[in-house]
Structures are given as C-alpha cells and as structure tokens.
mmCIF file of C-alpha atoms in Angstrom:
data_model
loop_
_atom_site.group_PDB
_atom_site.id
_atom_site.type_symbol
_atom_site.label_atom_id
_atom_site.label_comp_id
_atom_site.label_asym_id
_atom_site.label_seq_id
_atom_site.Cartn_x
_atom_site.Cartn_y
_atom_site.Cartn_z
ATOM 1 C CA MET A 23 14.883 4.155 -13.821
ATOM 2 C CA LYS A 24 15.473 7.424 -12.772
ATOM 3 C CA ALA A 25 14.119 8.260 -9.217
ATOM 4 C CA PRO A 26 12.494 11.360 -7.771
ATOM 5 C CA GLU A 27 13.665 13.768 -6.005
ATOM 6 C CA GLN A 28 13.268 11.974 -2.463
ATOM 7 C CA TYR A 29 10.791 13.212 0.508
ATOM 8 C CA ASP A 30 12.942 16.281 2.519
ATOM 9 C CA PRO A 31 11.396 16.783 6.440
ATOM 10 C CA SER A 32 12.794 19.791 6.646
ATOM 11 C CA LYS A 33 11.838 21.064 3.382
ATOM 12 C CA ALA A 34 7.964 20.028 3.323
ATOM 13 C CA LYS A 35 7.946 21.688 6.918
ATOM 14 C CA ASN A 36 9.085 24.898 5.908
ATOM 15 C CA GLN A 37 6.995 24.806 2.461
ATOM 16 C CA ALA A 38 4.306 23.991 4.422
ATOM 17 C CA LYS A 39 4.921 27.134 6.756
ATOM 18 C CA ASN A 40 5.265 29.190 3.923
ATOM 19 C CA LYS A 41 2.277 28.237 2.123
ATOM 20 C CA THR A 42 0.099 28.558 5.355
ATOM 21 C CA ASN A 43 1.271 32.165 5.697
ATOM 22 C CA LEU A 44 0.147 32.758 2.425
ATOM 23 C CA GLN A 45 -3.452 31.022 2.906
ATOM 24 C CA ALA A 46 -3.827 33.530 5.895
ATOM 25 C CA GLN A 47 -2.931 36.184 4.089
ATOM 26 C CA ASN A 48 -5.402 35.246 1.112
ATOM 27 C CA THR A 49 -7.951 34.697 4.046
ATOM 28 C CA LEU A 50 -7.955 38.852 4.930
ATOM 29 C CA SER A 51 -9.174 39.389 1.095
ATOM 30 C CA SER A 52 -10.735 36.509 0.223
ATOM 31 C CA LYS A 53 -13.359 33.509 1.298
ATOM 32 C CA PRO A 54 -11.243 30.346 0.831
ATOM 33 C CA THR A 55 -12.167 28.481 -1.775
ATOM 34 C CA LYS A 56 -13.435 25.076 -2.090
ATOM 35 C CA SER A 57 -13.192 22.124 -3.961
ATOM 36 C CA PRO A 58 -15.647 21.867 -7.507
ATOM 37 C CA ALA A 59 -18.947 20.346 -6.525
ATOM 38 C CA ILE A 60 -19.125 16.430 -8.131
ATOM 39 C CA PRO A 61 -21.138 17.073 -11.146
ATOM 40 C CA ALA A 62 -24.532 15.768 -10.964
ATOM 41 C CA GLY A 63 -25.168 12.393 -12.484
ATOM 42 C CA THR A 64 -21.508 11.745 -12.162
ATOM 43 C CA PRO A 65 -20.870 7.563 -12.103
ATOM 44 C CA SER A 66 -19.635 6.633 -8.711
ATOM 45 C CA ILE A 67 -16.377 4.636 -7.696
ATOM 46 C CA ARG A 68 -18.384 1.809 -7.082
ATOM 47 C CA ALA A 69 -20.521 1.977 -10.346
ATOM 48 C CA THR A 70 -17.541 1.821 -12.151
ATOM 49 C CA GLN A 71 -15.731 -0.741 -10.627
ATOM 50 C CA LYS A 72 -14.279 -3.884 -12.705
ATOM 51 C CA LYS A 73 -13.862 -6.951 -11.794
ATOM 52 C CA THR A 74 -12.939 -10.403 -12.818
ATOM 53 C CA ALA A 75 -15.657 -11.854 -11.071
ATOM 54 C CA GLN A 76 -17.322 -11.548 -7.766
ATOM 55 C CA ALA A 77 -15.372 -13.599 -4.939
ATOM 56 C CA ASP A 78 -16.714 -15.423 -2.507
ATOM 57 C CA LYS A 79 -16.534 -14.108 0.841
ATOM 58 C CA LYS A 80 -15.799 -16.827 3.373
ATOM 59 C CA PRO A 81 -18.537 -17.567 6.518
ATOM 60 C CA PHE A 82 -18.504 -16.563 9.519
ATOM 61 C CA GLN A 83 -17.423 -18.884 12.043
ATOM 62 C CA TRP A 84 -19.093 -19.145 15.877
ATOM 63 C CA GLN A 85 -15.829 -19.635 17.470
ATOM 64 C CA PHE A 86 -14.766 -15.889 16.458
ATOM 65 C CA LEU A 87 -17.642 -15.419 19.464
ATOM 66 C CA LEU A 88 -14.864 -16.534 21.954
ATOM 67 C CA PRO A 89 -12.969 -14.440 24.783
ATOM 68 C CA LYS A 90 -10.109 -14.409 23.056
ATOM 69 C CA TYR A 91 -10.973 -12.389 19.944
ATOM 70 C CA TRP A 92 -12.766 -9.675 22.198
ATOM 71 C CA GLY A 93 -10.096 -7.306 21.662
ATOM 72 C CA ILE A 94 -10.458 -7.216 17.589
ATOM 73 C CA TRP A 95 -14.420 -6.764 18.175
ATOM 74 C CA LEU A 96 -13.369 -3.913 20.834
ATOM 75 C CA VAL A 97 -11.673 -2.565 18.499
ATOM 76 C CA LEU A 98 -14.146 -2.738 15.102
ATOM 77 C CA ALA A 99 -16.374 -1.497 17.145
ATOM 78 C CA LEU A 100 -14.664 1.925 17.861
ATOM 79 C CA ILE A 101 -13.251 2.272 14.296
ATOM 80 C CA LEU A 102 -15.816 0.657 11.872
ATOM 81 C CA PRO A 103 -18.379 3.918 13.039
ATOM 82 C CA MET A 104 -16.069 6.365 12.167
ATOM 83 C CA ILE A 105 -15.428 6.116 8.523
ATOM 84 C CA TYR A 106 -18.739 7.543 7.905
ATOM 85 C CA LEU A 107 -17.430 10.845 9.091
ATOM 86 C CA PRO A 108 -16.355 13.496 6.476
ATOM 87 C CA LEU A 109 -12.719 12.456 5.317
ATOM 88 C CA ARG A 110 -11.697 15.654 6.656
ATOM 89 C CA TYR A 111 -12.218 14.540 10.067
ATOM 90 C CA GLN A 112 -10.828 10.780 9.732
ATOM 91 C CA PHE A 113 -7.745 12.446 8.262
ATOM 92 C CA TRP A 114 -7.570 14.054 12.009
ATOM 93 C CA LEU A 115 -8.204 10.999 13.917
ATOM 94 C CA GLY A 116 -5.962 8.541 11.738
ATOM 95 C CA ARG A 117 -2.916 11.221 12.343
ATOM 96 C CA LYS A 118 -3.987 10.931 16.593
ATOM 97 C CA LEU A 119 -4.067 7.225 15.845
ATOM 98 C CA GLY A 120 -0.367 6.927 14.106
ATOM 99 C CA ILE A 121 0.927 9.188 16.697
ATOM 100 C CA LEU A 122 -0.417 6.979 19.309
ATOM 101 C CA ILE A 123 0.866 4.321 18.241
ATOM 102 C CA TYR A 124 4.375 6.013 17.671
ATOM 103 C CA GLN A 125 4.347 6.731 21.052
ATOM 104 C CA VAL A 126 3.270 3.243 22.734
ATOM 105 C CA ALA A 127 4.398 0.802 20.358
ATOM 106 C CA GLY A 128 7.935 1.264 20.997
ATOM 107 C CA SER A 129 9.645 -1.839 19.020
ATOM 108 C CA ARG A 130 7.446 -0.726 15.633
ATOM 109 C CA ARG A 131 9.075 2.682 16.773
ATOM 110 C CA ARG A 132 12.553 1.107 16.669
ATOM 111 C CA ASP A 133 12.682 -0.779 14.019
ATOM 112 C CA THR A 134 11.328 2.110 11.538
ATOM 113 C CA LEU A 135 14.042 4.738 12.607
ATOM 114 C CA ILE A 136 16.535 1.403 12.144
ATOM 115 C CA ASN A 137 15.407 0.924 8.660
ATOM 116 C CA LEU A 138 15.751 5.078 8.075
ATOM 117 C CA LYS A 139 19.041 4.869 9.099
ATOM 118 C CA LEU A 140 19.802 2.340 6.831
ATOM 119 C CA ALA A 141 18.174 4.012 4.048
ATOM 120 C CA PHE A 142 18.884 6.864 4.528
ATOM 121 C CA PRO A 143 22.319 7.135 6.157
ATOM 122 C CA GLU A 144 22.676 11.391 4.676
ATOM 123 C CA LYS A 145 20.040 12.954 6.369
ATOM 124 C CA PRO A 146 20.463 13.900 10.099
ATOM 125 C CA GLU A 147 18.727 12.234 12.969
ATOM 126 C CA VAL A 148 16.467 14.831 13.617
ATOM 127 C CA GLU A 149 14.515 14.789 10.357
ATOM 128 C CA ARG A 150 14.607 10.795 9.973
ATOM 129 C CA GLU A 151 12.351 11.225 13.545
ATOM 130 C CA LEU A 152 10.253 13.461 11.485
ATOM 131 C CA MET A 153 9.862 10.397 9.060
ATOM 132 C CA ALA A 154 9.155 7.910 11.213
ATOM 133 C CA LYS A 155 6.575 9.838 13.208
ATOM 134 C CA GLN A 156 4.955 10.274 9.392
ATOM 135 C CA VAL A 157 5.208 7.073 8.453
ATOM 136 C CA PHE A 158 3.010 6.610 11.812
ATOM 137 C CA VAL A 159 0.816 8.934 10.866
ATOM 138 C CA ASN A 160 0.437 8.003 7.206
ATOM 139 C CA GLN A 161 -0.381 4.570 8.250
ATOM 140 C CA GLY A 162 -3.776 5.890 10.915
ATOM 141 C CA ILE A 163 -4.488 7.604 7.910
ATOM 142 C CA GLY A 164 -4.474 4.591 6.089
ATOM 143 C CA VAL A 165 -6.794 2.288 8.306
ATOM 144 C CA PHE A 166 -9.740 4.569 7.484
ATOM 145 C CA GLU A 167 -8.609 4.849 3.932
ATOM 146 C CA THR A 168 -8.701 0.661 3.674
ATOM 147 C CA LEU A 169 -12.026 0.301 5.601
ATOM 148 C CA CYS A 170 -13.853 3.148 3.513
ATOM 149 C CA ALA A 171 -12.368 1.773 0.660
ATOM 150 C CA TRP A 172 -14.569 -1.799 1.394
ATOM 151 C CA PHE A 173 -17.388 -0.531 2.735
ATOM 152 C CA ARG A 174 -18.094 3.169 1.370
ATOM 153 C CA PRO A 175 -16.029 3.555 -1.527
ATOM 154 C CA ASN A 176 -18.028 6.074 -2.927
ATOM 155 C CA ILE A 177 -16.073 8.704 -0.798
ATOM 156 C CA PHE A 178 -13.508 8.655 -3.446
ATOM 157 C CA THR A 179 -15.216 9.339 -6.070
ATOM 158 C CA ARG A 180 -13.361 11.838 -8.724
ATOM 159 C CA THR A 181 -10.403 11.686 -6.314
ATOM 160 C CA VAL A 182 -7.758 9.341 -8.438
ATOM 161 C CA SER A 183 -5.529 10.435 -11.701
ATOM 162 C CA ILE A 184 -3.352 7.136 -13.359
ATOM 163 C CA SER A 185 -0.287 7.773 -15.814
ATOM 164 C CA GLY A 186 1.236 4.503 -17.322
ATOM 165 C CA LEU A 187 -2.077 3.044 -18.363
ATOM 166 C CA GLN A 188 -0.918 2.161 -21.363
ATOM 167 C CA HIS A 189 1.798 -0.178 -21.018
ATOM 168 C CA LEU A 190 -0.835 -2.375 -19.119
ATOM 169 C CA ILE A 191 -3.457 -2.597 -22.011
ATOM 170 C CA ASN A 192 -0.660 -2.611 -24.921
ATOM 171 C CA ALA A 193 0.446 -6.503 -23.090
ATOM 172 C CA GLN A 194 -3.529 -7.270 -22.578
ATOM 173 C CA ASN A 195 -3.947 -6.332 -26.533
ATOM 174 C CA GLU A 196 -0.826 -9.031 -27.062
ATOM 175 C CA GLY A 197 -2.902 -11.639 -24.641
ATOM 176 C CA ARG A 198 -0.409 -11.428 -21.960
ATOM 177 C CA ALA A 199 -1.411 -11.982 -18.180
ATOM 178 C CA VAL A 200 -0.356 -8.823 -16.035
ATOM 179 C CA ILE A 201 2.011 -8.775 -13.047
ATOM 180 C CA LEU A 202 1.805 -5.799 -10.864
ATOM 181 C CA LEU A 203 4.538 -5.554 -8.962
ATOM 182 C CA GLY A 204 3.474 -3.189 -5.953
ATOM 183 C CA ALA A 205 4.328 -2.196 -2.271
ATOM 184 C CA HIS A 206 2.936 -2.428 0.965
ATOM 185 C CA TYR A 207 2.102 1.299 0.824
ATOM 186 C CA THR A 208 0.120 2.888 4.124
ATOM 187 C CA MET A 209 -2.923 3.437 2.099
ATOM 188 C CA LEU A 210 -2.931 -0.635 1.213
ATOM 189 C CA ASP A 211 -5.960 -1.208 -0.646
ATOM 190 C CA LEU A 212 -7.473 1.750 -1.509
ATOM 191 C CA GLY A 213 -4.801 1.433 -4.161
ATOM 192 C CA GLY A 214 -6.411 -1.488 -5.325
ATOM 193 C CA LEU A 215 -10.088 0.223 -5.491
ATOM 194 C CA PHE A 216 -8.307 2.834 -7.439
ATOM 195 C CA CYS A 217 -6.580 0.076 -9.820
ATOM 196 C CA THR A 218 -10.348 -1.538 -10.629
ATOM 197 C CA GLN A 219 -11.743 2.106 -11.981
ATOM 198 C CA PHE A 220 -9.128 1.516 -14.792
ATOM 199 C CA PHE A 221 -9.204 -2.609 -14.560
ATOM 200 C CA ALA A 222 -10.053 -5.977 -13.383
ATOM 201 C CA THR A 223 -7.148 -6.582 -10.680
ATOM 202 C CA ASP A 224 -6.645 -10.346 -8.932
ATOM 203 C CA CYS A 225 -4.309 -9.880 -5.848
ATOM 204 C CA MET A 226 -1.978 -12.430 -4.121
ATOM 205 C CA TYR A 227 -2.044 -12.490 -0.339
ATOM 206 C CA ARG A 228 -0.879 -14.350 2.515
ATOM 207 C CA PRO A 229 -3.817 -16.072 5.163
ATOM 208 C CA GLN A 230 -3.642 -13.837 8.541
ATOM 209 C CA ASN A 231 -2.545 -15.690 11.383
ATOM 210 C CA ASN A 232 -5.048 -14.959 13.112
ATOM 211 C CA GLU A 233 -8.447 -16.527 11.616
ATOM 212 C CA LEU A 234 -10.886 -13.308 12.567
ATOM 213 C CA LEU A 235 -8.601 -10.798 10.942
ATOM 214 C CA ASP A 236 -7.617 -13.591 8.183
ATOM 215 C CA TRP A 237 -11.992 -13.272 7.724
ATOM 216 C CA PHE A 238 -11.926 -9.985 8.166
ATOM 217 C CA ILE A 239 -9.563 -8.504 5.847
ATOM 218 C CA TYR A 240 -10.440 -11.306 2.999
ATOM 219 C CA ASN A 241 -14.132 -10.918 2.688
ATOM 220 C CA GLY A 242 -13.900 -6.879 2.997
ATOM 221 C CA ARG A 243 -11.426 -7.309 -0.340
ATOM 222 C CA THR A 244 -14.075 -9.413 -1.687
ATOM 223 C CA HIS A 245 -15.676 -5.828 -2.892
ATOM 224 C CA LEU A 246 -12.267 -4.889 -4.594
ATOM 225 C CA PHE A 247 -10.622 -8.295 -6.733
ATOM 226 C CA GLY A 248 -12.421 -10.526 -8.165
ATOM 227 C CA LYS A 249 -10.368 -13.028 -7.183
ATOM 228 C CA GLN A 250 -7.810 -13.625 -3.998
ATOM 229 C CA ILE A 251 -4.976 -15.923 -4.537
ATOM 230 C CA SER A 252 -3.270 -17.682 -1.135
ATOM 231 C CA SER A 253 0.613 -17.718 -1.753
ATOM 232 C CA ARG A 254 0.125 -21.471 -1.541
ATOM 233 C CA ASP A 255 -2.567 -21.665 -3.972
ATOM 234 C CA MET A 256 0.269 -22.215 -7.252
ATOM 235 C CA ARG A 257 -2.705 -23.580 -9.667
ATOM 236 C CA SER A 258 -5.301 -20.573 -8.889
ATOM 237 C CA LEU A 259 -2.112 -18.374 -9.802
ATOM 238 C CA VAL A 260 -1.599 -20.763 -13.301
ATOM 239 C CA THR A 261 -5.256 -20.447 -13.889
ATOM 240 C CA SER A 262 -5.454 -16.334 -13.773
ATOM 241 C CA ILE A 263 -2.302 -16.327 -15.648
ATOM 242 C CA LYS A 264 -3.944 -18.507 -18.395
ATOM 243 C CA ALA A 265 -6.657 -16.449 -18.741
ATOM 244 C CA GLY A 266 -4.912 -12.793 -18.901
ATOM 245 C CA HIS A 267 -5.771 -11.865 -15.925
ATOM 246 C CA VAL A 268 -3.719 -9.110 -14.197
ATOM 247 C CA ILE A 269 -2.368 -10.063 -11.111
ATOM 248 C CA TRP A 270 -1.252 -7.596 -7.845
ATOM 249 C CA TYR A 271 1.668 -9.056 -6.327
ATOM 250 C CA SER A 272 3.968 -7.287 -3.399
ATOM 251 C CA PRO A 273 7.515 -8.370 -3.147
ATOM 252 C CA ASP A 274 8.848 -5.971 -0.737
ATOM 253 C CA GLN A 275 8.729 -8.315 2.312
ATOM 254 C CA ASP A 276 11.808 -10.183 3.515
ATOM 255 C CA TYR A 277 10.857 -13.686 3.687
ATOM 256 C CA GLY A 278 14.167 -15.163 3.969
ATOM 257 C CA LEU A 279 16.311 -16.805 2.000
ATOM 258 C CA LYS A 280 15.024 -19.993 1.139
ATOM 259 C CA GLN A 281 12.378 -18.537 -1.137
ATOM 260 C CA GLY A 282 14.827 -15.061 -2.053
ATOM 261 C CA VAL A 283 18.170 -14.339 -2.731
ATOM 262 C CA MET A 284 20.095 -11.650 -1.232
ATOM 263 C CA ALA A 285 19.725 -7.708 -3.753
ATOM 264 C CA PRO A 286 20.279 -4.286 -2.348
ATOM 265 C CA PHE A 287 17.475 -2.047 -1.641
ATOM 266 C CA PHE A 288 18.007 1.379 -0.678
ATOM 267 C CA GLY A 289 21.508 0.356 -0.978
ATOM 268 C CA VAL A 290 21.521 -2.426 1.761
ATOM 269 C CA PRO A 291 21.453 -6.030 1.627
ATOM 270 C CA ALA A 292 17.883 -7.868 2.033
ATOM 271 C CA ALA A 293 16.388 -10.993 1.386
ATOM 272 C CA THR A 294 14.227 -10.595 -1.880
ATOM 273 C CA ILE A 295 11.703 -13.537 -3.036
ATOM 274 C CA ILE A 296 12.313 -14.441 -6.188
ATOM 275 C CA ALA A 297 8.912 -15.704 -6.746
ATOM 276 C CA PRO A 298 8.124 -12.927 -9.421
ATOM 277 C CA ARG A 299 10.514 -14.333 -11.713
ATOM 278 C CA ARG A 300 9.097 -17.610 -11.471
ATOM 279 C CA ILE A 301 5.637 -16.329 -12.175
ATOM 280 C CA ALA A 302 6.570 -14.417 -15.387
ATOM 281 C CA LYS A 303 7.612 -17.887 -16.952
ATOM 282 C CA MET A 304 3.730 -19.423 -16.433
ATOM 283 C CA GLY A 305 1.593 -19.331 -18.795
ATOM 284 C CA SER A 306 1.892 -19.804 -22.723
ATOM 285 C CA LYS A 307 5.592 -18.944 -23.861
ATOM 286 C CA GLN A 308 4.505 -17.378 -26.739
ATOM 287 C CA HIS A 309 2.888 -14.688 -25.180
ATOM 288 C CA PRO A 310 4.319 -15.005 -21.206
ATOM 289 C CA PRO A 311 3.165 -12.593 -18.332
ATOM 290 C CA ALA A 312 4.765 -9.016 -18.481
ATOM 291 C CA VAL A 313 5.867 -7.312 -15.047
ATOM 292 C CA MET A 314 5.407 -4.270 -14.174
ATOM 293 C CA ALA A 315 5.223 -2.003 -11.543
ATOM 294 C CA LEU A 316 2.722 -0.310 -9.525
ATOM 295 C CA HIS A 317 2.804 2.549 -7.122
ATOM 296 C CA THR A 318 -0.288 4.342 -5.183
ATOM 297 C CA TYR A 319 0.012 7.543 -3.061
ATOM 298 C CA ARG A 320 -1.785 10.442 -1.925
ATOM 299 C CA GLN A 321 -0.771 13.660 -3.021
ATOM 300 C CA THR A 322 -2.704 15.992 -0.784
ATOM 301 C CA PRO A 323 -1.119 16.683 2.558
ATOM 302 C CA ASP A 324 -3.134 14.809 5.732
ATOM 303 C CA ASN A 325 -4.036 17.758 6.969
ATOM 304 C CA LEU A 326 -6.970 17.389 4.454
ATOM 305 C CA PRO A 327 -8.744 21.495 4.327
ATOM 306 C CA ARG A 328 -11.797 22.424 4.834
ATOM 307 C CA GLY A 329 -14.199 21.441 1.604
ATOM 308 C CA LYS A 330 -11.684 20.051 -0.363
ATOM 309 C CA ARG A 331 -11.421 16.116 -1.543
ATOM 310 C CA PRO A 332 -8.165 14.673 -0.846
ATOM 311 C CA HIS A 333 -6.252 13.219 -4.310
ATOM 312 C CA TYR A 334 -4.665 10.148 -5.123
ATOM 313 C CA HIS A 335 -2.340 9.192 -8.021
ATOM 314 C CA VAL A 336 -1.835 5.242 -9.452
ATOM 315 C CA THR A 337 1.621 5.283 -11.688
ATOM 316 C CA ILE A 338 1.875 1.767 -14.064
ATOM 317 C CA THR A 339 5.713 1.191 -14.730
ATOM 318 C CA PRO A 340 6.815 0.094 -18.440
ATOM 319 C CA LYS A 341 6.938 -3.656 -18.606
ATOM 320 C CA LEU A 342 10.568 -5.323 -17.524
ATOM 321 C CA ASP A 343 12.372 -6.180 -20.880
ATOM 322 C CA ASN A 344 14.208 -9.590 -20.611
ATOM 323 C CA TYR A 345 13.020 -10.442 -17.181
ATOM 324 C CA PRO A 346 13.663 -13.344 -16.023
ATOM 325 C CA SER A 347 17.088 -13.409 -16.899
ATOM 326 C CA SER A 348 19.286 -16.464 -16.098
ATOM 327 C CA ASP A 349 20.689 -14.610 -13.188
ATOM 328 C CA GLU A 350 18.597 -14.449 -9.844
ATOM 329 C CA VAL A 351 20.566 -11.948 -8.030
ATOM 330 C CA ALA A 352 20.545 -10.033 -11.126
ATOM 331 C CA ASP A 353 16.587 -10.158 -11.532
ATOM 332 C CA ALA A 354 15.790 -9.585 -7.725
ATOM 333 C CA THR A 355 17.686 -6.384 -7.779
ATOM 334 C CA ARG A 356 16.366 -5.258 -10.532
ATOM 335 C CA VAL A 357 13.053 -5.602 -8.737
ATOM 336 C CA ASN A 358 14.411 -3.249 -5.602
ATOM 337 C CA GLU A 359 15.392 -0.333 -7.821
ATOM 338 C CA LEU A 360 12.267 -0.298 -9.621
ATOM 339 C CA LEU A 361 10.098 0.128 -6.336
ATOM 340 C CA GLU A 362 13.025 1.995 -4.383
ATOM 341 C CA GLY A 363 12.785 4.385 -7.356
ATOM 342 C CA LEU A 364 8.808 4.866 -6.610
ATOM 343 C CA ILE A 365 8.775 4.441 -3.087
ATOM 344 C CA ARG A 366 11.558 7.491 -3.024
ATOM 345 C CA ILE A 367 8.267 9.799 -4.349
ATOM 346 C CA ASP A 368 7.323 9.737 -0.846
ATOM 347 C CA PRO A 369 9.016 6.922 1.644
ATOM 348 C CA THR A 370 6.327 8.066 4.510
ATOM 349 C CA GLN A 371 3.872 6.135 2.781
ATOM 350 C CA TRP A 372 5.914 3.004 2.990
ATOM 351 C CA MET A 373 5.403 0.714 5.311
ATOM 352 C CA TRP A 374 8.849 1.046 7.115
ATOM 353 C CA PHE A 375 7.807 -0.352 10.449
ATOM 354 C CA HIS A 376 8.756 -4.230 8.865
ATOM 355 C CA ARG A 377 11.774 -5.852 9.598
ATOM 356 C CA ARG A 378 12.957 -5.461 5.992
ATOM 357 C CA PHE A 379 16.196 -6.503 7.073
ATOM 358 C CA LYS A 380 16.094 -9.009 9.816
ATOM 359 C CA ASN A 381 18.123 -11.581 7.136
ATOM 360 C CA SER A 382 22.167 -11.295 6.212
ATOM 361 C CA PRO A 383 23.970 -14.000 3.782
ATOM 362 C CA ASP A 384 25.209 -15.180 6.818
ATOM 363 C CA GLY A 385 21.522 -15.875 8.615
ATOM 364 C CA ARG A 386 19.473 -13.283 10.950
ATOM 365 C CA SER A 387 20.848 -10.467 11.167
ATOM 366 C CA ASP A 388 20.777 -9.251 15.119
ATOM 367 C CA ILE A 389 20.299 -5.102 13.893
ATOM 368 C CA TYR A 390 16.997 -4.661 15.249
ATOM 369 C CA LYS A 391 17.839 -6.020 18.513
#
C-alpha cells in the first residue's frame, strides 16, 4: 500500500499562517461563514448507531471509594462536566491539557522524542519536537473526544465520512467475519463510535491494571460496542467469529517476543504480535475471517473556528490476500507496513508516547534509558 504524504510540521505551520492571513483579509469584506445547520429531523448519531447486542455493565464495587482511588475521582469530577461545553471550547481545553502534560511528563515526552527520532531520522530535530508537542495536543483533545463518544455522542452528528466500506460489506456478504486491524490513535474510542454508524462492531481489549479505571472504561465502551472481548477470552472471540461479527483489534504495541516476532515498523525492528494471523485461522475453513485495516482521524485543525464543526474520516482497506501465510515474520511485516501507511496520513494522531521499540531481538532494549 502506498503511504500518503507524511505530516510536515514546518509546511503545516506555513500553510496555517497563509490561511490565517487570507481569513483576515476576507474578514474585512465579509462576515465569516458558519457550518451549515443540521437539518431538522436529521437522526442523531445515537439513533443511527448499530450494535450486535447491548453489553451488560460491570457492577460498581464499594472498594472504589477507598482513598487510593480518590485521585481518579478528583480528575473525573474536574473533567466530566467540561464535556457539556461546545466542542470548540473542549478543543481549546484539550490543547492546554496536552501542552501541560508535554511539559510535566518528562519520561513520556522523552519516549515520544526517541520514537520520532527512530521513525523519522531524516527530519530536523526542531520538526520532531513540533510533532511531539502536537501528539500531546491531539491526545489532550482525544480525552474530550473519547468522553463525548461515551456520554454525549450526538454532538458528533453529521461529522464523519467513510471510504472503503464496500470491502467490509463484500466480506460479510460472503459469510465472513471481519478482523479490523486498528491502531492506538489519539481519538481512540471516538473511532469506535464512528464505525458503529456504518456497521456493528465488537472489540478486543486488554483489561486495565487499575480496577477503577477498568470499570470506568469498560462501562463507557458499552455505549459503543456490542461486545468487549478480553485478550484472554478466546472462547468469546471464537463465538463472535463464528457469528460473522466485525471485530476491532489493535496489534500496534510491543507485547514482547513471547507473543510476537521482530518485524520492521517505520524501518525499525519492533516486537510485533502475531495474534492476527492466529485469529485469521479461526472460524469456518470455507469462509475464514477477512483481515482488513482501519484508520480513523480528525481532518479539521485542532483550533476549531467559531461556528464550525469538526470533521472526521474513517478508512477501511481491502482485505489482505493470502493471509496468513506460512511465514510469521512476513505476515507481521505486512501488517506493520499497512498500519504505517495509514499512520503517515497524520503521524501526530498516533500515540507515539508508548514504548513501541522497547524489545530488541536480544531481549529488552535500553534505548529509552
């Protein structure tokens, strides 16, 4: 797959400056235009959402009131009321939050800069620093995007477009389950909400170590997905595949070599999980699951103009032919190349603060020290 032109912070900065100057000139002669109003009677995004089932929520546990969880409750009490502000103000708050985290989270900032240096060695250091800061800005906005996706989804009515949907529909018409290989984009669960505008989706997830966070995130996602499948629950996964469901799975993190192989990612050897090829072998031999990649991103700038709504795009790639093969490394390389091409559409909307290259062929790497 040919990757789109990759993000260039200096070019984007100049374009933004020229755009600002042009807007200032236009303001002298005319009033700024606003996004068209949503026509009366338009179904809300919640009304058009598709699900395989309504998942049960996890029950509240009284231990969540213990002092060790008070910090999480305080953060939730501060942020949750803000999701009822207009999106323009949420984006502004998200930018401020992202910049604050960039400044105070030294280890995460350092990991991000190391990852970007490995992935984009041809870029000047100043450009990588701009990219790193934008990663945190996008993640700050992503906090609000995700919370709104869970608790205030109708704010995103008429903000999404999709390409490649025919690949998924064709596979389902053939009686196949679909494995959507996603990635950890900063908008994360908002992408799930957009997918369910077009097709019902189950998702695989890794339970959080913090029990309160796991309760909160799991229950938030019940508003989006029909079924959440723990990475350790193979029985539920097989059930969804046999039922012909669409299953979202993200294989873009480093889980070590017990579950993976080394394969290049942005030209750097990376421990790559091989679970997708095992999943692709499940279900019917006559109609095995179709494996495709999923990409979701925000097309509009983070400094949302007054009166404008954001716009997002969902891309589904054609299915991977002859997958899985007999070569684990070749299969892992194909998946990484596919995801890399999509991430390059705007690299700053991917979570570069994860230690993607923490394992080497000889064991744990020391590049993050």
